[in-house]
C-alpha positions as protocol buffer text, in pm:
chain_id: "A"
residue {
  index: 1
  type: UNK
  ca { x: 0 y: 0 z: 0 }
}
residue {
  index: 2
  type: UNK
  ca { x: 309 y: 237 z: 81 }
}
residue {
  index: 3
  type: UNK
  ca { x: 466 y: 115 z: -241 }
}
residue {
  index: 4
  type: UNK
  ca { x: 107 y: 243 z: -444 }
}
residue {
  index: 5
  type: UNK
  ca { x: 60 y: 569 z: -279 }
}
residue {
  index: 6
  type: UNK
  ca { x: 433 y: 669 z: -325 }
}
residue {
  index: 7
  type: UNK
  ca { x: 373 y: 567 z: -711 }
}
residue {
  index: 8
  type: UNK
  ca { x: 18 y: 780 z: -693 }
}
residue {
  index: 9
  type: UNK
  ca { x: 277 y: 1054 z: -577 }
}
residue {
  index: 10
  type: UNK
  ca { x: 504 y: 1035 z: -878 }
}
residue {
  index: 11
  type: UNK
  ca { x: 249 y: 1092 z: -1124 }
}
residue {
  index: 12
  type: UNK
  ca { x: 133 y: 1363 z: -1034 }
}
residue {
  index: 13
  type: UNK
  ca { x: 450 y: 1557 z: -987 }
}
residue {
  index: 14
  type: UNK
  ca { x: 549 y: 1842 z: -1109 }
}
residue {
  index: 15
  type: UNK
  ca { x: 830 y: 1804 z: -1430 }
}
residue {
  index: 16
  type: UNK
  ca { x: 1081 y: 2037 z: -1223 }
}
residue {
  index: 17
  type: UNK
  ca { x: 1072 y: 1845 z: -921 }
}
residue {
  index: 18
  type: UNK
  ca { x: 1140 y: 1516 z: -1145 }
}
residue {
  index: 19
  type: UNK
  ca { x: 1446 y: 1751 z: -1264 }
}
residue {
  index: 20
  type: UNK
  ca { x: 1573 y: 1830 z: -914 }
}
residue {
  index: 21
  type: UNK
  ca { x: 1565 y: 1475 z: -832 }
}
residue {
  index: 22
  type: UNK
  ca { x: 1760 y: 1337 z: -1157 }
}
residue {
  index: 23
  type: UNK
  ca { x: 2021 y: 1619 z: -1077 }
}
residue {
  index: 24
  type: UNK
  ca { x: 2078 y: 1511 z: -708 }
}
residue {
  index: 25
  type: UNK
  ca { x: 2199 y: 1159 z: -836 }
}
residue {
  index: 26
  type: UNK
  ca { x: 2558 y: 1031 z: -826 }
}
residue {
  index: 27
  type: UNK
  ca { x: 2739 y: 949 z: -1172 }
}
residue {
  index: 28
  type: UNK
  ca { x: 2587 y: 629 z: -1195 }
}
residue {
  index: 29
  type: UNK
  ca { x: 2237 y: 770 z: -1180 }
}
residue {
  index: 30
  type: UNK
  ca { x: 2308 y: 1003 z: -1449 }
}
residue {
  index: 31
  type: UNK
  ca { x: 2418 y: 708 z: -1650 }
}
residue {
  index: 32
  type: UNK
  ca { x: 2131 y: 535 z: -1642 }
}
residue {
  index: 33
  type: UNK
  ca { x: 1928 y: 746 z: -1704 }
}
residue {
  index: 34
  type: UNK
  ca { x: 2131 y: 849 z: -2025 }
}
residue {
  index: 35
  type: UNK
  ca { x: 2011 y: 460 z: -2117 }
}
residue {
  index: 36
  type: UNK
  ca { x: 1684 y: 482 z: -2038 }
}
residue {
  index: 37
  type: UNK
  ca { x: 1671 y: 807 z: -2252 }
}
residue {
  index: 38
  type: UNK
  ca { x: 1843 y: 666 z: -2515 }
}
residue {
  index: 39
  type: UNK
  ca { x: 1591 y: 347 z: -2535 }
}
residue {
  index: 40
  type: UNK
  ca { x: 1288 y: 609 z: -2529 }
}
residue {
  index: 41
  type: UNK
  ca { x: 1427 y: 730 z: -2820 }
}
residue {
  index: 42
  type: UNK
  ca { x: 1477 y: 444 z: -3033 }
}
residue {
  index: 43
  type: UNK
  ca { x: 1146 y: 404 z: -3265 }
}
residue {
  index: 44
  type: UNK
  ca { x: 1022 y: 58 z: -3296 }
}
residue {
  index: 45
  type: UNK
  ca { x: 1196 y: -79 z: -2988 }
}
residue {
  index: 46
  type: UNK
  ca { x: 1003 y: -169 z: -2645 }
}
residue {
  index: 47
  type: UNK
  ca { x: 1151 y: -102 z: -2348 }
}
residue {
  index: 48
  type: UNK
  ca { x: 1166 y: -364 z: -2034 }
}
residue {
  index: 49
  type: UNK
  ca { x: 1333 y: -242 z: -1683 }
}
residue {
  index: 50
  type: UNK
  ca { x: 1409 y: -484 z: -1413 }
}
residue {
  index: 51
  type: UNK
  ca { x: 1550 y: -456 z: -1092 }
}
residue {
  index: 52
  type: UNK
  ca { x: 1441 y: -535 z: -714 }
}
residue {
  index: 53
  type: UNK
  ca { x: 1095 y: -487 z: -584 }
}
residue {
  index: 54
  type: UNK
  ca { x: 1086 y: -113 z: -524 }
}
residue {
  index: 55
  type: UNK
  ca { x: 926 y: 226 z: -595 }
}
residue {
  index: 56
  type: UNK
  ca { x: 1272 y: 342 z: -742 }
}
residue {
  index: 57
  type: UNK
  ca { x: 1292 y: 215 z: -1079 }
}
residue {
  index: 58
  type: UNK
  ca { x: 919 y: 342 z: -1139 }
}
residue {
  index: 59
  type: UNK
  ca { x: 1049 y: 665 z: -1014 }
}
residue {
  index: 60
  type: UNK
  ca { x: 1340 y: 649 z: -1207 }
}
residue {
  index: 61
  type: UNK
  ca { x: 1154 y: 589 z: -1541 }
}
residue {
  index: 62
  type: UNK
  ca { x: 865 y: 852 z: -1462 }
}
residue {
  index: 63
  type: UNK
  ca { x: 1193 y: 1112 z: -1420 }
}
residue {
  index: 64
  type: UNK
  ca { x: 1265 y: 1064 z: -1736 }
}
residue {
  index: 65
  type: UNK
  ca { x: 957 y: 1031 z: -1938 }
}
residue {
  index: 66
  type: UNK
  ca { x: 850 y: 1439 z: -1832 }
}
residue {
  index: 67
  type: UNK
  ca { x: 1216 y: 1493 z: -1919 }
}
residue {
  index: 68
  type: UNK
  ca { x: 1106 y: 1318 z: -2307 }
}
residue {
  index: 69
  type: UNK
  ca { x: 721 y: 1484 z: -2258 }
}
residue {
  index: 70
  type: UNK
  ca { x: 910 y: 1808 z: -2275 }
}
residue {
  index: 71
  type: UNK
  ca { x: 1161 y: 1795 z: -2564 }
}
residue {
  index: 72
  type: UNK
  ca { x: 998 y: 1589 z: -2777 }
}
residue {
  index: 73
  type: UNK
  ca { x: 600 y: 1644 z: -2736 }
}
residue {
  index: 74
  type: UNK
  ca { x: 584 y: 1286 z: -2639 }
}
residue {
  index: 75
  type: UNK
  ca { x: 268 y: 1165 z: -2390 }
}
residue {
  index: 76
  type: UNK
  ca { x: 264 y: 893 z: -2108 }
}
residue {
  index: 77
  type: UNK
  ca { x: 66 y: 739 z: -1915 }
}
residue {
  index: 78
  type: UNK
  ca { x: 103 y: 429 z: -1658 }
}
residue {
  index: 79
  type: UNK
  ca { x: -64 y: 133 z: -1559 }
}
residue {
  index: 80
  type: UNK
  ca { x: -32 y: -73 z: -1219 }
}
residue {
  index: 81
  type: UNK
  ca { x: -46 y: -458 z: -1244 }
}
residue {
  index: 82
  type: UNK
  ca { x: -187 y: -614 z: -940 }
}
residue {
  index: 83
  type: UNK
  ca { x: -319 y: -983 z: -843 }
}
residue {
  index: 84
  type: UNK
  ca { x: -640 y: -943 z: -975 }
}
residue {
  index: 85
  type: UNK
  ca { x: -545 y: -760 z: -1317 }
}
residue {
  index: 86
  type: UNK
  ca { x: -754 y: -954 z: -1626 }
}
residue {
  index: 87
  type: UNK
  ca { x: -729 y: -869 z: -1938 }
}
residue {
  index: 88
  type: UNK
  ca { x: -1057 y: -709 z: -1919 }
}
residue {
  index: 89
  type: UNK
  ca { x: -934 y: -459 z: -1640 }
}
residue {
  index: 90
  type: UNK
  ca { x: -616 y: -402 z: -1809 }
}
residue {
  index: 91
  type: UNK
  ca { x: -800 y: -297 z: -2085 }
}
residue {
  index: 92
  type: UNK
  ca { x: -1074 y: -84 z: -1908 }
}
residue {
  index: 93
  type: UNK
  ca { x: -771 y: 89 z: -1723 }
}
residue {
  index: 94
  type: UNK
  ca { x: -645 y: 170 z: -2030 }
}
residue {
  index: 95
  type: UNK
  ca { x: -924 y: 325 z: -2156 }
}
residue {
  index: 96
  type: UNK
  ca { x: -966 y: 521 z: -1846 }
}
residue {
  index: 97
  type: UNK
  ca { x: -616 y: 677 z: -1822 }
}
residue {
  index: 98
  type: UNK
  ca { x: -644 y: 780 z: -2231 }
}
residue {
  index: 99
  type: UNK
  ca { x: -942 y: 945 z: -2161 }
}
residue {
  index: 100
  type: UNK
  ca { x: -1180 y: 711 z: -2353 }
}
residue {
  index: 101
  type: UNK
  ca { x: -1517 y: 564 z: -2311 }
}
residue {
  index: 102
  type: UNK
  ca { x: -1533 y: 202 z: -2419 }
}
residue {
  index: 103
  type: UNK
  ca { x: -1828 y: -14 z: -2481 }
}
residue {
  index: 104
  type: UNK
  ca { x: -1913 y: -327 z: -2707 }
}
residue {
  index: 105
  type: UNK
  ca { x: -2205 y: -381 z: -2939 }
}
residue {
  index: 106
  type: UNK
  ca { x: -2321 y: -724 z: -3144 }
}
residue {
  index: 107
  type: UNK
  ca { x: -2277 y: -750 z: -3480 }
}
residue {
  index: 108
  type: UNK
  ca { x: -2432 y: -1014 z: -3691 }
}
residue {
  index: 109
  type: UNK
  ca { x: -2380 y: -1001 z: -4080 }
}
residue {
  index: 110
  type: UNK
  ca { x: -2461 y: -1258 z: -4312 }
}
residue {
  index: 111
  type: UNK
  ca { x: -2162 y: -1447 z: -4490 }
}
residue {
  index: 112
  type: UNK
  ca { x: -2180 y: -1687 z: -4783 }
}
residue {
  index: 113
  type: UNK
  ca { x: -2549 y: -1788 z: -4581 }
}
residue {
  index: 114
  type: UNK
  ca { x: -2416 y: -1832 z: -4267 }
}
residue {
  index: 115
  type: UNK
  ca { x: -2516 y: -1600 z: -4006 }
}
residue {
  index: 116
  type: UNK
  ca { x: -2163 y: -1460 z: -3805 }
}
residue {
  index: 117
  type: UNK
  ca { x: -2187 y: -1260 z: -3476 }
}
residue {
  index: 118
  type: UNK
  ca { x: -1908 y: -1081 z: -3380 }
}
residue {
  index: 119
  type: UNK
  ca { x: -1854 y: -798 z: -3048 }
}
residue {
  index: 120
  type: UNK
  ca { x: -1733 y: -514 z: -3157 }
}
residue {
  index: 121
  type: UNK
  ca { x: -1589 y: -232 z: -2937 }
}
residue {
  index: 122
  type: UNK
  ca { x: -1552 y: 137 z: -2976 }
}
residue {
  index: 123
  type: UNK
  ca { x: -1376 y: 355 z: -2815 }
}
residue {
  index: 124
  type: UNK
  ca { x: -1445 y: 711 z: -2789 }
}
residue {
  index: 125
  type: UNK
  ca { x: -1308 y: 1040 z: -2646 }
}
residue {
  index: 126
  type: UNK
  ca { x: -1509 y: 1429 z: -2658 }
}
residue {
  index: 127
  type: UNK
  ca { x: -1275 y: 1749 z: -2587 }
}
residue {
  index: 128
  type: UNK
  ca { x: -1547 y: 1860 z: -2343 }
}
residue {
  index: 129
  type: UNK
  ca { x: -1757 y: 1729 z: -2050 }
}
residue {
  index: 130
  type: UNK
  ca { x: -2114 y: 1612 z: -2133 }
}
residue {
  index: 131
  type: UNK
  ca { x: -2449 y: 1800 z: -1958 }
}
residue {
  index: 132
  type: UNK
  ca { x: -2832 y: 1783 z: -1943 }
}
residue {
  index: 133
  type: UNK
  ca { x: -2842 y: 1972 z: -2243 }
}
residue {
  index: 134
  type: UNK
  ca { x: -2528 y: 1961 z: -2466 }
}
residue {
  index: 135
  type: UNK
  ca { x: -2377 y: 1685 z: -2584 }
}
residue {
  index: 136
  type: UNK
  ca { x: -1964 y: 1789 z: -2666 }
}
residue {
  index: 137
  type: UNK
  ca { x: -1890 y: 1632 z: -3001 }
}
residue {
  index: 138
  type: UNK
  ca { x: -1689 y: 1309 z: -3001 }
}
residue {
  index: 139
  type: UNK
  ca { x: -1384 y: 1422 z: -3131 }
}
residue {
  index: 140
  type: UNK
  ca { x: -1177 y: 1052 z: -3169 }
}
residue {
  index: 141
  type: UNK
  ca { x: -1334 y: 712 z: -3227 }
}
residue {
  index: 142
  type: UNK
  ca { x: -1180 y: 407 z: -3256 }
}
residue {
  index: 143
  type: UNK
  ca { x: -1384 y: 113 z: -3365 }
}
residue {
  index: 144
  type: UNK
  ca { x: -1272 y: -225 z: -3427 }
}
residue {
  index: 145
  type: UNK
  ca { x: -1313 y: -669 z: -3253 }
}
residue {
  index: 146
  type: UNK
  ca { x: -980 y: -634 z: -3064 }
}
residue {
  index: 147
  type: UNK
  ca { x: -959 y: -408 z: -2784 }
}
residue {
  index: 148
  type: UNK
  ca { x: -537 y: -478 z: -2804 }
}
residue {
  index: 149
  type: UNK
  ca { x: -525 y: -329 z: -3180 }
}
residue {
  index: 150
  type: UNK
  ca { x: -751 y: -32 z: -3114 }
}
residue {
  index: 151
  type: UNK
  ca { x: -512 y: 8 z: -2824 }
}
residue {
  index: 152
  type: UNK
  ca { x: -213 y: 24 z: -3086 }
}
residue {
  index: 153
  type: UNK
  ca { x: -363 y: 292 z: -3271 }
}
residue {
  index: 154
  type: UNK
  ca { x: -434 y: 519 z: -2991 }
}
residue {
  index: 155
  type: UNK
  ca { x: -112 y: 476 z: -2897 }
}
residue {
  index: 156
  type: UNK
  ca { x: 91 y: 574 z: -3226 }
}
residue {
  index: 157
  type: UNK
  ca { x: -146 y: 829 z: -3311 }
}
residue {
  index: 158
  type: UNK
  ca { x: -116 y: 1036 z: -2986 }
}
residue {
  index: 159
  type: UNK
  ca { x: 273 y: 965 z: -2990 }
}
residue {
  index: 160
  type: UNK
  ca { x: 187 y: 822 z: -2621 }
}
residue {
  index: 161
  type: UNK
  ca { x: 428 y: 551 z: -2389 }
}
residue {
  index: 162
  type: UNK
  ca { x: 247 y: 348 z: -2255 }
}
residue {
  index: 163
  type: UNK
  ca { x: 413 y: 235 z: -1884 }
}
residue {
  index: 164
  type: UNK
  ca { x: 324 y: -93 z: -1759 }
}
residue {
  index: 165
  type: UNK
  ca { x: 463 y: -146 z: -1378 }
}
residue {
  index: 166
  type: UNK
  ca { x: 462 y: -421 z: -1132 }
}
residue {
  index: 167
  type: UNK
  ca { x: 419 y: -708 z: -1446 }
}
residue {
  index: 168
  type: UNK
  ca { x: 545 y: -942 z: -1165 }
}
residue {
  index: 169
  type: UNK
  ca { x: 233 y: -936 z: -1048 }
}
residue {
  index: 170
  type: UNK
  ca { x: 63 y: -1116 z: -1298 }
}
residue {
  index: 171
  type: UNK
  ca { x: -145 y: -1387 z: -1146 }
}
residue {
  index: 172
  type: UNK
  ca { x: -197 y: -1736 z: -1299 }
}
residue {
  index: 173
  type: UNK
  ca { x: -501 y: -1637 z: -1378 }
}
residue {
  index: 174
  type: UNK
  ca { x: -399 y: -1374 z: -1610 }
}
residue {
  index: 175
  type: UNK
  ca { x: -156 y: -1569 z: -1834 }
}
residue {
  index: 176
  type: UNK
  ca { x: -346 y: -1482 z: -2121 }
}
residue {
  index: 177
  type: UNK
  ca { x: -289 y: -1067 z: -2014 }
}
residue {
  index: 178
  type: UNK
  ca { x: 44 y: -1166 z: -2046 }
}
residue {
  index: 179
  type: UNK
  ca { x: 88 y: -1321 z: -2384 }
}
residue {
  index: 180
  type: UNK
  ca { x: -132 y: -1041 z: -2498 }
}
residue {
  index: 181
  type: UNK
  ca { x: 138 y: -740 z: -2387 }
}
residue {
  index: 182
  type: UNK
  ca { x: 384 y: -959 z: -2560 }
}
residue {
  index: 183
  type: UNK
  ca { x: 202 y: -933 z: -2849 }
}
residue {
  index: 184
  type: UNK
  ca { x: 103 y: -581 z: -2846 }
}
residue {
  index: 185
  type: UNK
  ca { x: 532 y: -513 z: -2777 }
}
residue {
  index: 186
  type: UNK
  ca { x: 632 y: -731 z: -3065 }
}
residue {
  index: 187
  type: UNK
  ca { x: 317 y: -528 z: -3322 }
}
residue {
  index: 188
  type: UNK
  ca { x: 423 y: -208 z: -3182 }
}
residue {
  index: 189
  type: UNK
  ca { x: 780 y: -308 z: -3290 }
}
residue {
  index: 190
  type: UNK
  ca { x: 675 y: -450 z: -3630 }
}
residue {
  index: 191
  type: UNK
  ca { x: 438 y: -160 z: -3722 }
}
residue {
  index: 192
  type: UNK
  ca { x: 622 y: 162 z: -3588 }
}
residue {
  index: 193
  type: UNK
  ca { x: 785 y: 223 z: -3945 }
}
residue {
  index: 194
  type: UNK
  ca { x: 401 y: 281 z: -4077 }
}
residue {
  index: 195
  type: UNK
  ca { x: 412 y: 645 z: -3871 }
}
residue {
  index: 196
  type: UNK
  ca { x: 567 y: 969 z: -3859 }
}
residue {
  index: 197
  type: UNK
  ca { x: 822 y: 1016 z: -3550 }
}
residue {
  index: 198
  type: UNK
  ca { x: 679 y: 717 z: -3358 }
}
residue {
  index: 199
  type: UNK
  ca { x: 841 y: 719 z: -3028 }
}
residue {
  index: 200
  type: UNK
  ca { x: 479 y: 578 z: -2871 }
}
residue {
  index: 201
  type: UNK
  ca { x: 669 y: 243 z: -2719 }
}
residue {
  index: 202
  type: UNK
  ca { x: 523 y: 8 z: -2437 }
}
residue {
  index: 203
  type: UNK
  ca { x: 787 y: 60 z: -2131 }
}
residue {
  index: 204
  type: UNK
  ca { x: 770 y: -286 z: -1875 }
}
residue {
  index: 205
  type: UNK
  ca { x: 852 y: -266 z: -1518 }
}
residue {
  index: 206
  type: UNK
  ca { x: 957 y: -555 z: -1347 }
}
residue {
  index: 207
  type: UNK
  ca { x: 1162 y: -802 z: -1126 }
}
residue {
  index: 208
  type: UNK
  ca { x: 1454 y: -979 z: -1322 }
}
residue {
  index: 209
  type: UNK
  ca { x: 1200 y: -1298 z: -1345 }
}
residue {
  index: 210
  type: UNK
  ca { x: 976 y: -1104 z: -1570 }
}
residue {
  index: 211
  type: UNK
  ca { x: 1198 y: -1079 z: -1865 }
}
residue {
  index: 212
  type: UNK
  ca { x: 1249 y: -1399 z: -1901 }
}
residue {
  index: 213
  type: UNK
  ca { x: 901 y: -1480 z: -1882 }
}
residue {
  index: 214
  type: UNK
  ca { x: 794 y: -1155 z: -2147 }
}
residue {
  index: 215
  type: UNK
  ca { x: 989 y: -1362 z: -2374 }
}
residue {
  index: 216
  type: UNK
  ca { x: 878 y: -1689 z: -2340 }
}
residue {
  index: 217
  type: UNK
  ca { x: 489 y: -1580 z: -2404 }
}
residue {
  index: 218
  type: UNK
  ca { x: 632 y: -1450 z: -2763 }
}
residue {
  index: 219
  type: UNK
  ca { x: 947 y: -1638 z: -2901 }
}
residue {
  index: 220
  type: UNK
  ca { x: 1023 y: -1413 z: -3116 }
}
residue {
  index: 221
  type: UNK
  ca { x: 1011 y: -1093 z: -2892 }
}
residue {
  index: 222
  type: UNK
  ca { x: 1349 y: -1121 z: -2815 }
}
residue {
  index: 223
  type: UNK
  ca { x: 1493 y: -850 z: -3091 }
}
residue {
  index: 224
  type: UNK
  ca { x: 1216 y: -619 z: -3001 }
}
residue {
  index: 225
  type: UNK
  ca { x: 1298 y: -555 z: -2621 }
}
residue {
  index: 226
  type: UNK
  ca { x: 1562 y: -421 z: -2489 }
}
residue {
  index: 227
  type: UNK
  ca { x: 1614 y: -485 z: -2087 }
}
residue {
  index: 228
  type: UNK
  ca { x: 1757 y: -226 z: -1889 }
}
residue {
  index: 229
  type: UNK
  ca { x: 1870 y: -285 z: -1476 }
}
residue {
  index: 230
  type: UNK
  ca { x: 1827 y: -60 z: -1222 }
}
residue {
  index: 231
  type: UNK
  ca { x: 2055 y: -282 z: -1009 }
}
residue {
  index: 232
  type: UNK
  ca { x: 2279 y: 67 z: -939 }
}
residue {
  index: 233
  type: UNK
  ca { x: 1975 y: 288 z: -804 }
}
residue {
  index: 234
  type: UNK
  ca { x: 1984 y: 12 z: -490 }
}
residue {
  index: 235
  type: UNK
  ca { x: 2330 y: 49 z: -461 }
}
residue {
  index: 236
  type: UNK
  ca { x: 2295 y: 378 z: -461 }
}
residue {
  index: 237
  type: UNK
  ca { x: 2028 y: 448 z: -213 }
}
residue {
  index: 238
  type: UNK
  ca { x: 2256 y: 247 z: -11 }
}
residue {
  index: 239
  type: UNK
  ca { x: 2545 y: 433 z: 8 }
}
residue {
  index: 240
  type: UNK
  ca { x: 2341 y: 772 z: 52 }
}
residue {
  index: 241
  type: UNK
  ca { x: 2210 y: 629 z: 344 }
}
residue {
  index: 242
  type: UNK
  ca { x: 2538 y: 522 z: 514 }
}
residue {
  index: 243
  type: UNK
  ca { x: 2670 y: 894 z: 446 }
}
């Protein structure tokens, strides 16, 4: 619960306090974050960073994501995995922190005389609030039968990073969450040449047992993630507190 609010902290921030921390840092701060920067950067390429269970490497990456938000116009927003994350609440979250209202209608069309029923989902955002009397125009709609690819879109076309913390906590139950992230890294990867200045990416934050495990869902993953340790921030928290 400490852990949560301290993340619920972090988000919201301000960018020059984010700059004030990433300047009190010793050398080896500064260096990774140099990596982590330089990852962001790299269009087409997803973005996995390990280290122990702690609030620092979240902290770490949210540092330098404002840092990117500013120079480069880029967007972000962040997702917590816990137990009891499906793949339907992953994907309602989602929704939620883009600012878009989701629901699913049936569809039944007729197809060489075979009726086919299919849910389709939309997904749609207004600029303004609705009332009583005005409805605000809908402004962005995304319509499509998986929530994952719709997802994509929103993703590359508002140049947003989408952070994914805590994947550790992926329950059993949620396997199939998992192999779907894997998925959505390795299309992200695939289909990033298709846009103008992508640098929308999906950025993973984990133990070191979640790479491993990323990889296994989708074989062929490998060549689209790169892993990055945080293994000196704990060493470094260490020593400032023995000074």
């Amino acid at each position: 619960m400490k852990q949560n609010d301290e993340r619920s902290k972090l988000e919201t921030m301000h960018e020059l306090d984010f700059s004030g921390y990433v300047s009190r840092h010793d050398v080896g701060q500064k260096a990774l974050n140099k990596t982590l920067r330089r990852a962001f950067l790299q269009q087409g390429q997803q973005v996995l960073v390990i280290g122990s269970a702690s609030v620092e490497k979240t902290r770490t990456v949210l540092c330098n994501l404002h840092q990117l938000e500013r120079t480069y116009a880029t967007h972000f927003v962040r997702i917590g995995i816990t137990k009891s994350t499906t793949v339907e609440r992953f994907i309602a979250a989602a929704s939620i922190q883009l600012g878009f209202a989701r629901s699913t209608r049936t569809m039944t069309t007729l197809v060489a005389g075979q009726k086919l029923i299919a849910n389709v989902q939309q997904w749609s955002s207004s600029a303004g609030t609705e009332s009583k009397v005005v409805t605000e125009p809908v402004t962005e709609r995304y319509v499509g039968t998986d929530d994952f690819k719709i997802l994509e879109e929103i993703l590359f076309n508002r140049n947003t990073i989408l952070v994914i913390d805590d994947i550790e906590n992926l329950s059993a139950d949620a396997q199939g969450l998992q192999a779907k992230l894997a998925e959505l890294a390795k299309s992200m990867s695939n289909n990033a040449v298709d846009y103008e200045d992508p640098y929308a990416k999906l950025v993973f934050i984990g133990t070191v047992t979640t790479a491993a495990e990323l990889r296994q869902a989708v074989q062929s993953l490998q060549a689209a993630l790169i892993p990055i340790t945080t293994l000196c921030i704990s060493v470094s928290n260490q020593l400032d507190q023995q000074s």
